[in-house]
mmCIF file of N, CA and C in Angstrom:
data_model
loop_
_atom_site.group_PDB
_atom_site.id
_atom_site.type_symbol
_atom_site.label_atom_id
_atom_site.label_comp_id
_atom_site.label_asym_id
_atom_site.label_seq_id
_atom_site.Cartn_x
_atom_site.Cartn_y
_atom_site.Cartn_z
ATOM 1 N N MET A 1 -7.068 4.755 62.193
ATOM 2 C CA MET A 1 -7.443 3.643 63.026
ATOM 3 C C MET A 1 -6.571 2.450 62.652
ATOM 4 N N GLY A 2 -5.801 1.958 63.593
ATOM 5 C CA GLY A 2 -4.919 0.830 63.325
ATOM 6 C C GLY A 2 -5.629 -0.494 63.462
ATOM 7 N N LYS A 3 -4.974 -1.516 62.966
ATOM 8 C CA LYS A 3 -5.520 -2.865 63.054
ATOM 9 C C LYS A 3 -5.297 -3.391 64.475
ATOM 10 N N ILE A 4 -6.298 -4.059 65.015
ATOM 11 C CA ILE A 4 -6.200 -4.629 66.343
ATOM 12 C C ILE A 4 -6.128 -6.145 66.207
ATOM 13 N N ASN A 5 -5.068 -6.740 66.749
ATOM 14 C CA ASN A 5 -4.954 -8.195 66.736
ATOM 15 C C ASN A 5 -5.987 -8.796 67.682
ATOM 16 N N LYS A 6 -6.683 -9.791 67.216
ATOM 17 C CA LYS A 6 -7.763 -10.406 67.996
ATOM 18 C C LYS A 6 -7.199 -11.481 68.927
ATOM 19 N N THR A 7 -6.602 -11.035 70.015
ATOM 20 C CA THR A 7 -6.060 -11.952 71.005
ATOM 21 C C THR A 7 -7.176 -12.466 71.908
ATOM 22 N N LYS A 8 -6.906 -13.523 72.648
ATOM 23 C CA LYS A 8 -7.908 -14.080 73.556
ATOM 24 C C LYS A 8 -8.344 -13.054 74.615
ATOM 25 N N PRO A 9 -7.413 -12.341 75.278
ATOM 26 C CA PRO A 9 -7.846 -11.325 76.243
ATOM 27 C C PRO A 9 -8.715 -10.228 75.606
ATOM 28 N N LEU A 10 -8.372 -9.812 74.404
ATOM 29 C CA LEU A 10 -9.172 -8.800 73.707
ATOM 30 C C LEU A 10 -10.586 -9.315 73.473
ATOM 31 N N MET A 11 -10.712 -10.539 73.028
ATOM 32 C CA MET A 11 -12.030 -11.115 72.749
ATOM 33 C C MET A 11 -12.860 -11.244 74.034
ATOM 34 N N ILE A 12 -12.214 -11.593 75.137
ATOM 35 C CA ILE A 12 -12.913 -11.690 76.426
ATOM 36 C C ILE A 12 -13.452 -10.324 76.831
ATOM 37 N N LEU A 13 -12.627 -9.289 76.694
ATOM 38 C CA LEU A 13 -13.046 -7.943 77.064
ATOM 39 C C LEU A 13 -14.171 -7.443 76.159
ATOM 40 N N LEU A 14 -14.056 -7.680 74.856
ATOM 41 C CA LEU A 14 -15.116 -7.274 73.926
ATOM 42 C C LEU A 14 -16.427 -7.982 74.245
ATOM 43 N N GLU A 15 -16.354 -9.256 74.614
ATOM 44 C CA GLU A 15 -17.557 -10.011 74.978
ATOM 45 C C GLU A 15 -18.248 -9.382 76.187
ATOM 46 N N THR A 16 -17.469 -8.869 77.122
ATOM 47 C CA THR A 16 -18.031 -8.192 78.289
ATOM 48 C C THR A 16 -18.874 -7.000 77.853
ATOM 49 N N PHE A 17 -18.387 -6.236 76.876
ATOM 50 C CA PHE A 17 -19.143 -5.080 76.388
ATOM 51 C C PHE A 17 -20.337 -5.497 75.532
ATOM 52 N N GLU A 18 -20.268 -6.651 74.886
ATOM 53 C CA GLU A 18 -21.402 -7.135 74.092
ATOM 54 C C GLU A 18 -22.569 -7.547 74.986
ATOM 55 N N GLN A 19 -22.280 -7.898 76.234
ATOM 56 C CA GLN A 19 -23.306 -8.372 77.153
ATOM 57 C C GLN A 19 -24.061 -7.248 77.851
ATOM 58 N N THR A 20 -23.657 -6.001 77.641
ATOM 59 C CA THR A 20 -24.338 -4.881 78.278
ATOM 60 C C THR A 20 -24.380 -3.680 77.345
ATOM 61 N N ALA A 21 -25.428 -2.900 77.476
ATOM 62 C CA ALA A 21 -25.533 -1.659 76.714
ATOM 63 C C ALA A 21 -25.054 -0.482 77.566
ATOM 64 N N ASP A 22 -24.766 -0.748 78.834
ATOM 65 C CA ASP A 22 -24.378 0.297 79.770
ATOM 66 C C ASP A 22 -22.869 0.499 79.785
ATOM 67 N N GLY A 23 -22.452 1.580 80.412
ATOM 68 C CA GLY A 23 -21.035 1.810 80.625
ATOM 69 C C GLY A 23 -20.524 0.929 81.756
ATOM 70 N N ILE A 24 -19.227 0.660 81.757
ATOM 71 C CA ILE A 24 -18.603 -0.160 82.787
ATOM 72 C C ILE A 24 -17.360 0.591 83.272
ATOM 73 N N SER A 25 -17.203 0.698 84.582
ATOM 74 C CA SER A 25 -16.022 1.398 85.106
ATOM 75 C C SER A 25 -14.788 0.535 84.930
ATOM 76 N N SER A 26 -13.656 1.206 84.832
ATOM 77 C CA SER A 26 -12.393 0.476 84.691
ATOM 78 C C SER A 26 -12.158 -0.411 85.907
ATOM 79 N N ALA A 27 -12.522 0.064 87.098
ATOM 80 C CA ALA A 27 -12.341 -0.734 88.318
ATOM 81 C C ALA A 27 -13.207 -1.990 88.281
ATOM 82 N N GLU A 28 -14.439 -1.863 87.805
ATOM 83 C CA GLU A 28 -15.333 -3.021 87.706
ATOM 84 C C GLU A 28 -14.806 -4.021 86.683
ATOM 85 N N LEU A 29 -14.296 -3.534 85.566
ATOM 86 C CA LEU A 29 -13.723 -4.425 84.559
ATOM 87 C C LEU A 29 -12.547 -5.217 85.116
ATOM 88 N N VAL A 30 -11.656 -4.546 85.828
ATOM 89 C CA VAL A 30 -10.507 -5.229 86.417
ATOM 90 C C VAL A 30 -10.989 -6.306 87.379
ATOM 91 N N LYS A 31 -11.947 -5.962 88.233
ATOM 92 C CA LYS A 31 -12.488 -6.904 89.214
ATOM 93 C C LYS A 31 -13.158 -8.101 88.527
ATOM 94 N N GLN A 32 -13.960 -7.808 87.524
ATOM 95 C CA GLN A 32 -14.714 -8.840 86.809
ATOM 96 C C GLN A 32 -13.798 -9.776 86.007
ATOM 97 N N LEU A 33 -12.726 -9.240 85.439
ATOM 98 C CA LEU A 33 -11.861 -10.025 84.559
ATOM 99 C C LEU A 33 -10.608 -10.556 85.256
ATOM 100 N N GLN A 34 -10.450 -10.268 86.534
ATOM 101 C CA GLN A 34 -9.243 -10.628 87.261
ATOM 102 C C GLN A 34 -8.860 -12.112 87.144
ATOM 103 N N PRO A 35 -9.782 -13.034 87.211
ATOM 104 C CA PRO A 35 -9.333 -14.424 87.079
ATOM 105 C C PRO A 35 -8.791 -14.748 85.681
ATOM 106 N N LYS A 36 -9.199 -13.971 84.673
ATOM 107 C CA LYS A 36 -8.817 -14.272 83.289
ATOM 108 C C LYS A 36 -7.609 -13.481 82.798
ATOM 109 N N MET A 37 -7.401 -12.281 83.367
ATOM 110 C CA MET A 37 -6.267 -11.446 82.939
ATOM 111 C C MET A 37 -5.916 -10.455 84.038
ATOM 112 N N ASN A 38 -4.689 -9.966 84.018
ATOM 113 C CA ASN A 38 -4.272 -9.040 85.068
ATOM 114 C C ASN A 38 -4.684 -7.603 84.727
ATOM 115 N N LYS A 39 -4.555 -6.744 85.729
ATOM 116 C CA LYS A 39 -4.985 -5.345 85.617
ATOM 117 C C LYS A 39 -4.274 -4.620 84.475
ATOM 118 N N THR A 40 -2.992 -4.834 84.319
ATOM 119 C CA THR A 40 -2.225 -4.160 83.270
ATOM 120 C C THR A 40 -2.769 -4.517 81.888
ATOM 121 N N THR A 41 -3.084 -5.787 81.689
ATOM 122 C CA THR A 41 -3.633 -6.233 80.404
ATOM 123 C C THR A 41 -4.977 -5.574 80.132
ATOM 124 N N VAL A 42 -5.837 -5.489 81.141
ATOM 125 C CA VAL A 42 -7.153 -4.848 80.985
ATOM 126 C C VAL A 42 -6.969 -3.404 80.543
ATOM 127 N N TYR A 43 -6.123 -2.651 81.248
ATOM 128 C CA TYR A 43 -5.920 -1.245 80.908
ATOM 129 C C TYR A 43 -5.290 -1.064 79.528
ATOM 130 N N ARG A 44 -4.355 -1.926 79.177
ATOM 131 C CA ARG A 44 -3.709 -1.833 77.868
ATOM 132 C C ARG A 44 -4.736 -2.079 76.743
ATOM 133 N N ILE A 45 -5.608 -3.067 76.922
ATOM 134 C CA ILE A 45 -6.627 -3.357 75.902
ATOM 135 C C ILE A 45 -7.645 -2.229 75.830
ATOM 136 N N LEU A 46 -8.046 -1.677 76.976
ATOM 137 C CA LEU A 46 -8.990 -0.557 76.974
ATOM 138 C C LEU A 46 -8.412 0.625 76.202
ATOM 139 N N GLN A 47 -7.137 0.907 76.400
ATOM 140 C CA GLN A 47 -6.477 1.998 75.660
ATOM 141 C C GLN A 47 -6.523 1.746 74.154
ATOM 142 N N ARG A 48 -6.191 0.525 73.753
ATOM 143 C CA ARG A 48 -6.187 0.187 72.322
ATOM 144 C C ARG A 48 -7.586 0.291 71.730
ATOM 145 N N LEU A 49 -8.600 -0.170 72.458
ATOM 146 C CA LEU A 49 -9.970 -0.120 71.949
ATOM 147 C C LEU A 49 -10.493 1.310 71.880
ATOM 148 N N GLU A 50 -10.068 2.141 72.807
ATOM 149 C CA GLU A 50 -10.476 3.547 72.756
ATOM 150 C C GLU A 50 -9.781 4.246 71.598
ATOM 151 N N LYS A 51 -8.505 3.991 71.417
ATOM 152 C CA LYS A 51 -7.755 4.612 70.325
ATOM 153 C C LYS A 51 -8.302 4.193 68.962
ATOM 154 N N SER A 52 -8.770 2.950 68.861
ATOM 155 C CA SER A 52 -9.302 2.452 67.591
ATOM 156 C C SER A 52 -10.723 2.942 67.316
ATOM 157 N N GLY A 53 -11.392 3.523 68.330
ATOM 158 C CA GLY A 53 -12.756 4.004 68.136
ATOM 159 C C GLY A 53 -13.813 2.980 68.491
ATOM 160 N N THR A 54 -13.425 1.823 69.007
ATOM 161 C CA THR A 54 -14.397 0.792 69.402
ATOM 162 C C THR A 54 -15.101 1.186 70.696
ATOM 163 N N LEU A 55 -14.357 1.794 71.633
ATOM 164 C CA LEU A 55 -14.898 2.246 72.912
ATOM 165 C C LEU A 55 -14.649 3.737 73.073
ATOM 166 N N HIS A 56 -15.413 4.352 73.949
ATOM 167 C CA HIS A 56 -15.102 5.718 74.360
ATOM 168 C C HIS A 56 -15.119 5.747 75.886
ATOM 169 N N SER A 57 -14.478 6.743 76.462
ATOM 170 C CA SER A 57 -14.412 6.825 77.917
ATOM 171 C C SER A 57 -14.922 8.178 78.410
ATOM 172 N N PHE A 58 -15.249 8.204 79.682
ATOM 173 C CA PHE A 58 -15.739 9.413 80.339
ATOM 174 C C PHE A 58 -15.590 9.208 81.841
ATOM 175 N N ARG A 59 -15.656 10.276 82.596
ATOM 176 C CA ARG A 59 -15.537 10.200 84.053
ATOM 177 C C ARG A 59 -16.918 10.097 84.666
ATOM 178 N N GLY A 60 -17.068 9.175 85.617
ATOM 179 C CA GLY A 60 -18.312 9.026 86.363
ATOM 180 C C GLY A 60 -18.312 9.918 87.585
ATOM 181 N N LYS A 61 -19.401 9.889 88.353
ATOM 182 C CA LYS A 61 -19.526 10.740 89.537
ATOM 183 C C LYS A 61 -18.504 10.396 90.602
ATOM 184 N N ASP A 62 -17.976 9.182 90.535
ATOM 185 C CA ASP A 62 -16.972 8.729 91.488
ATOM 186 C C ASP A 62 -15.553 9.099 91.070
ATOM 187 N N GLY A 63 -15.407 9.737 89.902
ATOM 188 C CA GLY A 63 -14.096 10.129 89.399
ATOM 189 C C GLY A 63 -13.385 9.028 88.619
ATOM 190 N N LEU A 64 -13.975 7.821 88.618
ATOM 191 C CA LEU A 64 -13.382 6.711 87.876
ATOM 192 C C LEU A 64 -13.634 6.869 86.382
ATOM 193 N N LYS A 65 -12.766 6.263 85.602
ATOM 194 C CA LYS A 65 -12.945 6.249 84.159
ATOM 195 C C LYS A 65 -13.921 5.129 83.807
ATOM 196 N N TRP A 66 -14.918 5.451 83.025
ATOM 197 C CA TRP A 66 -15.917 4.500 82.557
ATOM 198 C C TRP A 66 -15.750 4.330 81.058
ATOM 199 N N TYR A 67 -16.117 3.166 80.553
ATOM 200 C CA TYR A 67 -16.012 2.867 79.128
ATOM 201 C C TYR A 67 -17.357 2.373 78.614
ATOM 202 N N ALA A 68 -17.634 2.692 77.356
ATOM 203 C CA ALA A 68 -18.842 2.204 76.692
ATOM 204 C C ALA A 68 -18.533 2.017 75.212
ATOM 205 N N LYS A 69 -19.342 1.191 74.567
ATOM 206 C CA LYS A 69 -19.164 0.954 73.130
ATOM 207 C C LYS A 69 -19.563 2.197 72.351
ATOM 208 N N HIS A 70 -18.836 2.459 71.270
ATOM 209 C CA HIS A 70 -19.246 3.508 70.340
ATOM 210 C C HIS A 70 -20.419 2.966 69.540
ATOM 211 N N LYS A 71 -21.418 3.779 69.370
ATOM 212 C CA LYS A 71 -22.571 3.345 68.594
ATOM 213 C C LYS A 71 -22.549 3.913 67.184
ATOM 214 N N LYS A 72 -22.249 5.202 67.065
ATOM 215 C CA LYS A 72 -22.339 5.844 65.749
ATOM 216 C C LYS A 72 -21.101 6.632 65.378
ATOM 217 N N CYS A 73 -20.064 6.516 66.173
ATOM 218 C CA CYS A 73 -18.931 7.391 65.972
ATOM 219 C C CYS A 73 -17.640 6.597 65.885
ATOM 220 N N SER A 74 -16.607 7.281 65.502
ATOM 221 C CA SER A 74 -15.295 6.636 65.452
ATOM 222 C C SER A 74 -14.242 7.646 65.852
ATOM 223 N N SER A 75 -13.056 7.163 66.116
ATOM 224 C CA SER A 75 -11.999 8.066 66.550
ATOM 225 C C SER A 75 -11.603 9.050 65.456
ATOM 226 N N GLY A 76 -12.056 8.815 64.233
ATOM 227 C CA GLY A 76 -11.741 9.717 63.137
ATOM 228 C C GLY A 76 -12.613 10.967 63.129
ATOM 229 N N GLN A 77 -13.678 10.979 63.921
ATOM 230 C CA GLN A 77 -14.538 12.148 63.971
ATOM 231 C C GLN A 77 -13.909 13.205 64.861
ATOM 232 N N GLU A 78 -14.286 14.448 64.623
ATOM 233 C CA GLU A 78 -13.732 15.539 65.426
ATOM 234 C C GLU A 78 -14.081 15.358 66.903
ATOM 235 N N LEU A 79 -15.325 15.537 67.263
ATOM 236 C CA LEU A 79 -15.767 15.362 68.641
ATOM 237 C C LEU A 79 -17.030 14.525 68.643
ATOM 238 N N ASP A 80 -17.021 13.442 69.370
ATOM 239 C CA ASP A 80 -18.243 12.678 69.580
ATOM 240 C C ASP A 80 -18.717 13.052 70.972
ATOM 241 N N THR A 81 -19.545 14.058 71.054
ATOM 242 C CA THR A 81 -19.983 14.532 72.351
ATOM 243 C C THR A 81 -21.451 14.203 72.555
ATOM 244 N N HIS A 82 -21.677 13.319 73.482
ATOM 245 C CA HIS A 82 -23.034 12.995 73.885
ATOM 246 C C HIS A 82 -23.039 12.884 75.406
ATOM 247 N N PRO A 83 -24.165 13.159 76.032
ATOM 248 C CA PRO A 83 -24.200 13.098 77.494
ATOM 249 C C PRO A 83 -24.294 11.657 77.997
ATOM 250 N N HIS A 84 -23.884 11.480 79.235
ATOM 251 C CA HIS A 84 -24.005 10.204 79.933
ATOM 252 C C HIS A 84 -24.860 10.443 81.171
ATOM 253 N N PHE A 85 -25.598 9.416 81.581
ATOM 254 C CA PHE A 85 -26.439 9.503 82.775
ATOM 255 C C PHE A 85 -25.956 8.468 83.775
ATOM 256 N N GLN A 86 -25.792 8.879 85.036
ATOM 257 C CA GLN A 86 -25.436 7.932 86.091
ATOM 258 C C GLN A 86 -26.460 8.028 87.205
ATOM 259 N N CYS A 87 -27.019 6.866 87.578
ATOM 260 C CA CYS A 87 -28.005 6.809 88.651
ATOM 261 C C CYS A 87 -27.302 6.954 89.997
ATOM 262 N N ARG A 88 -27.784 7.862 90.804
ATOM 263 C CA ARG A 88 -27.178 8.101 92.112
ATOM 264 C C ARG A 88 -27.470 6.970 93.088
ATOM 265 N N ASP A 89 -28.491 6.151 92.788
ATOM 266 C CA ASP A 89 -28.855 5.061 93.695
ATOM 267 C C ASP A 89 -28.160 3.747 93.350
ATOM 268 N N CYS A 90 -28.318 3.272 92.115
ATOM 269 C CA CYS A 90 -27.753 1.966 91.739
ATOM 270 C C CYS A 90 -26.397 2.090 91.043
ATOM 271 N N GLY A 91 -26.026 3.294 90.593
ATOM 272 C CA GLY A 91 -24.729 3.509 89.970
ATOM 273 C C GLY A 91 -24.669 3.214 88.486
ATOM 274 N N LYS A 92 -25.749 2.696 87.899
ATOM 275 C CA LYS A 92 -25.781 2.368 86.473
ATOM 276 C C LYS A 92 -25.460 3.604 85.638
ATOM 277 N N VAL A 93 -24.663 3.393 84.577
ATOM 278 C CA VAL A 93 -24.268 4.499 83.687
ATOM 279 C C VAL A 93 -24.713 4.165 82.270
ATOM 280 N N GLU A 94 -25.312 5.127 81.602
ATOM 281 C CA GLU A 94 -25.781 4.930 80.230
ATOM 282 C C GLU A 94 -25.346 6.089 79.346
ATOM 283 N N CYS A 95 -25.088 5.779 78.075
ATOM 284 C CA CYS A 95 -24.906 6.820 77.070
ATOM 285 C C CYS A 95 -26.301 7.279 76.664
ATOM 286 N N LEU A 96 -26.495 8.572 76.535
ATOM 287 C CA LEU A 96 -27.781 9.104 76.095
ATOM 288 C C LEU A 96 -27.684 9.482 74.625
ATOM 289 N N ALA A 97 -28.665 9.065 73.874
ATOM 290 C CA ALA A 97 -28.666 9.321 72.430
ATOM 291 C C ALA A 97 -29.163 10.738 72.148
ATOM 292 N N LEU A 98 -28.424 11.699 72.633
ATOM 293 C CA LEU A 98 -28.747 13.106 72.423
ATOM 294 C C LEU A 98 -27.535 13.794 71.822
ATOM 295 N N ASP A 99 -27.768 14.621 70.834
ATOM 296 C CA ASP A 99 -26.669 15.390 70.264
ATOM 297 C C ASP A 99 -26.452 16.644 71.093
ATOM 298 N N VAL A 100 -25.228 16.899 71.412
ATOM 299 C CA VAL A 100 -24.858 18.094 72.161
ATOM 300 C C VAL A 100 -23.880 18.866 71.290
ATOM 301 N N SER A 101 -24.169 20.127 71.067
ATOM 302 C CA SER A 101 -23.227 20.897 70.254
ATOM 303 C C SER A 101 -22.301 21.674 71.179
ATOM 304 N N ILE A 102 -21.037 21.569 70.880
ATOM 305 C CA ILE A 102 -20.011 22.273 71.642
ATOM 306 C C ILE A 102 -19.704 23.562 70.886
ATOM 307 N N PRO A 103 -19.847 24.691 71.550
ATOM 308 C CA PRO A 103 -19.594 25.955 70.849
ATOM 309 C C PRO A 103 -18.115 26.114 70.524
ATOM 310 N N SER A 104 -17.853 26.785 69.435
ATOM 311 C CA SER A 104 -16.449 27.110 69.149
ATOM 312 C C SER A 104 -16.111 28.377 69.925
ATOM 313 N N ILE A 105 -14.939 28.394 70.478
ATOM 314 C CA ILE A 105 -14.492 29.518 71.302
ATOM 315 C C ILE A 105 -13.224 30.065 70.660
ATOM 316 N N SER A 106 -13.250 31.328 70.324
ATOM 317 C CA SER A 106 -12.068 31.891 69.659
ATOM 318 C C SER A 106 -10.851 31.800 70.575
ATOM 319 N N ASN A 107 -9.717 31.550 69.952
ATOM 320 C CA ASN A 107 -8.428 31.403 70.631
ATOM 321 C C ASN A 107 -8.306 30.130 71.472
ATOM 322 N N TYR A 108 -9.228 29.158 71.272
ATOM 323 C CA TYR A 108 -9.155 27.870 71.971
ATOM 324 C C TYR A 108 -9.441 26.749 70.992
ATOM 325 N N LYS A 109 -8.759 25.623 71.176
ATOM 326 C CA LYS A 109 -9.031 24.411 70.404
ATOM 327 C C LYS A 109 -9.546 23.367 71.384
ATOM 328 N N ILE A 110 -10.773 22.925 71.208
ATOM 329 C CA ILE A 110 -11.385 21.947 72.105
ATOM 330 C C ILE A 110 -11.113 20.548 71.568
ATOM 331 N N ASP A 111 -10.489 19.715 72.391
ATOM 332 C CA ASP A 111 -10.199 18.340 72.003
ATOM 333 C C ASP A 111 -11.259 17.369 72.486
ATOM 334 N N SER A 112 -11.857 17.649 73.627
ATOM 335 C CA SER A 112 -12.896 16.770 74.145
ATOM 336 C C SER A 112 -13.781 17.543 75.109
ATOM 337 N N ALA A 113 -14.943 16.975 75.365
ATOM 338 C CA ALA A 113 -15.884 17.564 76.317
ATOM 339 C C ALA A 113 -16.692 16.430 76.921
ATOM 340 N N GLU A 114 -17.088 16.585 78.177
ATOM 341 C CA GLU A 114 -17.878 15.567 78.853
ATOM 342 C C GLU A 114 -19.079 16.211 79.524
ATOM 343 N N LEU A 115 -20.204 15.512 79.469
ATOM 344 C CA LEU A 115 -21.406 15.964 80.148
ATOM 345 C C LEU A 115 -21.990 14.759 80.877
ATOM 346 N N LEU A 116 -21.974 14.797 82.209
ATOM 347 C CA LEU A 116 -22.503 13.717 83.030
ATOM 348 C C LEU A 116 -23.724 14.226 83.775
ATOM 349 N N LEU A 117 -24.851 13.595 83.532
ATOM 350 C CA LEU A 117 -26.091 13.919 84.229
ATOM 351 C C LEU A 117 -26.268 12.888 85.346
ATOM 352 N N ILE A 118 -26.520 13.354 86.547
ATOM 353 C CA ILE A 118 -26.673 12.468 87.703
ATOM 354 C C ILE A 118 -28.082 12.623 88.238
ATOM 355 N N GLY A 119 -28.730 11.504 88.474
ATOM 356 C CA GLY A 119 -30.095 11.520 88.983
ATOM 357 C C GLY A 119 -30.534 10.124 89.350
ATOM 358 N N GLN A 120 -31.790 9.830 89.076
ATOM 359 C CA GLN A 120 -32.352 8.529 89.420
ATOM 360 C C GLN A 120 -32.877 7.865 88.156
ATOM 361 N N CYS A 121 -32.465 6.612 87.918
ATOM 362 C CA CYS A 121 -32.919 5.893 86.723
ATOM 363 C C CYS A 121 -34.359 5.419 86.907
ATOM 364 N N LYS A 122 -34.981 4.992 85.797
ATOM 365 C CA LYS A 122 -36.388 4.583 85.848
ATOM 366 C C LYS A 122 -36.603 3.387 86.765
ATOM 367 N N ASP A 123 -35.626 2.455 86.831
ATOM 368 C CA ASP A 123 -35.781 1.283 87.710
ATOM 369 C C ASP A 123 -35.798 1.710 89.176
ATOM 370 N N CYS A 124 -34.903 2.605 89.560
ATOM 371 C CA CYS A 124 -34.849 3.066 90.944
ATOM 372 C C CYS A 124 -36.056 3.948 91.304
ATOM 373 N N MET A 125 -36.544 4.721 90.308
ATOM 374 C CA MET A 125 -37.745 5.536 90.553
ATOM 375 C C MET A 125 -38.941 4.642 90.799
ATOM 376 N N SER A 126 -39.051 3.535 90.058
ATOM 377 C CA SER A 126 -40.198 2.635 90.234
ATOM 378 C C SER A 126 -40.114 1.910 91.584
ATOM 379 N N LYS A 127 -38.914 1.639 92.102
ATOM 380 C CA LYS A 127 -38.754 1.032 93.435
ATOM 381 C C LYS A 127 -39.231 1.994 94.521
ATOM 382 N N ASP A 128 -38.967 3.294 94.308
ATOM 383 C CA ASP A 128 -39.383 4.304 95.301
ATOM 384 C C ASP A 128 -40.895 4.430 95.383
ATOM 385 N N SER A 129 -41.584 4.166 94.276
ATOM 386 C CA SER A 129 -43.034 4.357 94.245
ATOM 387 C C SER A 129 -43.791 3.155 94.820
ATOM 388 N N LEU A 130 -43.081 2.082 95.156
ATOM 389 C CA LEU A 130 -43.748 0.885 95.717
ATOM 390 C C LEU A 130 -44.133 1.079 97.155
#
């Protein structure tokens, strides 16, 4: 894990992740931070934060790359595999605190794995029951 220089754009992006426990899509980050930094800067910082183990990424139901803060893992671990949940109604994405074991498969080396569960979050379920 390399040292990350604490530049103003980096601090702005980190603050965005401190304000939410949910995942944020790369497209939403670019849109949200556009007045403060350009798209290239956002993507470059996201890459550095993922490489350092501060963030992890996964694909959402829309095919976009989503990012979330690492809670218990770092890039030095073999595989940090946990499922993510995306609400089909509001689009909210959350990391689920569940351990998922990835089987070892002979003659294959697994570098990463993703598990995305799609359904309805508790907030949207409670709206339906009104």
